[in-house]
Amino acid sequence: MIKIENTLIISFIIFSFILTPVISAAAENEIRIADKTGDWGHPSPYLAYGRGPGYLRMHFIFDTLVWKDETSDLIPLLAEDWEYIPEEEAYIFNLVKNAKWHDGESVTANDVAFTIDYMKEHPYGWVVLDSVDRAEAVDEHTVNIYMSSPYAPFIEDIGGTMPILPEHIWKDVENPIDYLESDAFIGSGPFKYVDFSKEHGTYNYEAYDEYYLGKPNVDTLIYAKTGDTQMALQLGEVDLASIKPEMTETLTEEGFVVIAGPHYWNKKLMINHNNEPLDSVVFRQALAYAIDQDEFVDKSLRGYGKPASYGLISSESKWASPNVPEYPYDPDKAKEMIESLGYELNDGVFTKDGEPLKFVVLVSMIGIGGQSMPDRDGEILKNQLEKVGIEVDLTSLETKIVDQKVINWDFDLAISGHGLIGGDPKSLYDGVIQAPNSKPSPFTARYDKCEELNSLLDDLMHEMDPVKRQEAVFEAQNVYARELPAISLYYPTWYYAYNPDAGVEWFYTTGGIAKGIPIPQNKIAMMRSNAQGDGGIEQKTPTQATDNAQDTPMMPFLGVFAILAAFYINKHERKP
């Protein structure tokens, strides 16, 4: 009996030894991303918060027709190829044949046509479809999208940003804003929705095994709300986090990979140009002369950034105008311009009709990537404006409250910020015009008082000739900088760091993700191996996965353990 028990013990040990590669192969590869804010809305197209982080939470679940990797060149996603037919003013998309929704249903051309119709009826904040006439499914995997007028940004702005919806789910949804059923999160993207905790600000996704480009090389993706993102990274609690610029060298020495972002995000002074004297171009220009951009960079960014272009589009964009008007810091000139509007300087404060020139300035701690970052922007602006005779009351609020007040015109001046300034120059249109039937944006100036600017923005949107469009884009920036519906202050240089041992090589996307989100969380990073350096998507075969699983440090240990255990048991069996 003892011999049988010992034999069973030896067998169990040897079996455990043999099973180790299988267990290792099945072990989950989990990626955790740190985030200070946490709650960016439910990750469904109509429920995600209308800033970049909200879109990113959604984009892991819902795919678009086309996409971008590191470069600004578009790559296939749900559409394997596409073309524009000028004579018909139509885009033809040929879809991949093997795409499935997370519930197992096939993705078809009908879903794309339905999405166009549905979003025309229920406007989606990230996409404006006024220039789209209709969409028709030619066959199961071919869809034609007909335009009512030429629309130059179409491929990036609609093809690369609009999430495709499953018709069999959304056709019965009458009010998408209130739709919170479980199937609201069924998409065709590389990850499936598992859970979102509004209370804790956490998101949980799992890899979609039947994803048409192959299963992601990450099994579980989690957004973790944390107060100190950098510390969470150093403690091993997360794998990707924004970091303090001063810590780049230290974290590199600790084995992390640090990536510096391009300047596709601007801190910006929003202006309520409906109220006097902010409705005056002369006064807005006086504000620009009163503002010292270099002081913001030196004190608020500690030197990690640079002054922003007054033309809104990033100075690093291929669309940046070389002739944007500038406003070098000149407080005396600012005072002269304010005096020209009938104000008198008394005891260091401008007055008119016995009333002091005074503004309430809303401030929040918004930073790139939605990370809440303490800064000195409000204090710096207050000091600069008071030097030219303008009284300032600072009111600090949460970013979402500031956003809502700006949307409601319930403000004088507000320090805010946003990205989307490195991609297609439609960002300039978005920064000025509130498109009809679109959801109000907290970073849109809603300024339509300059006919010249309106005309240039119209050309920017509809001119299909690349050379003529670029001319319109350049001149629109120049006129914007003259009119100053808002004043861009600076571009922060933002740093992220990641743990390379976690198996994902993160990157910034040229021009920004989708229509310009400047955050290094492109889902394509989790669709290829670290060894792939050319931007392609490489999937491991089952054989490769098994080979990697067998290379585990547990195997030698268990082998030695099995031998020693067998020796010990046999030795004791011989004892009388």
PDB file of C-alpha atoms in Angstrom, residues 32 224 226 231-239:
ATOM      1  CA  ARG A  32      -2.448  47.734 -17.029  1.00  0.00           C
ATOM      2  CA  ALA A 224      -6.424  51.475 -13.349  1.00  0.00           C
ATOM      3  CA  THR A 226      -4.247  55.830  -9.536  1.00  0.00           C
ATOM      4  CA  MET A 231       4.848  55.680  -8.706  1.00  0.00           C
ATOM      5  CA  ALA A 232       2.376  52.996  -9.789  1.00  0.00           C
ATOM      6  CA  LEU A 233       4.668  52.219 -12.725  1.00  0.00           C
ATOM      7  CA  GLN A 234       7.778  52.025 -10.558  1.00  0.00           C
ATOM      8  CA  LEU A 235       6.005  49.749  -8.079  1.00  0.00           C
ATOM      9  CA  GLY A 236       4.977  47.390 -10.868  1.00  0.00           C
ATOM     10  CA  GLU A 237       1.262  48.089 -10.439  1.00  0.00           C
ATOM     11  CA  VAL A 238       0.868  49.269 -14.062  1.00  0.00           C
ATOM     12  CA  ASP A 239       2.738  48.814 -17.335  1.00  0.00           C
TER      13      ASP A 239
END
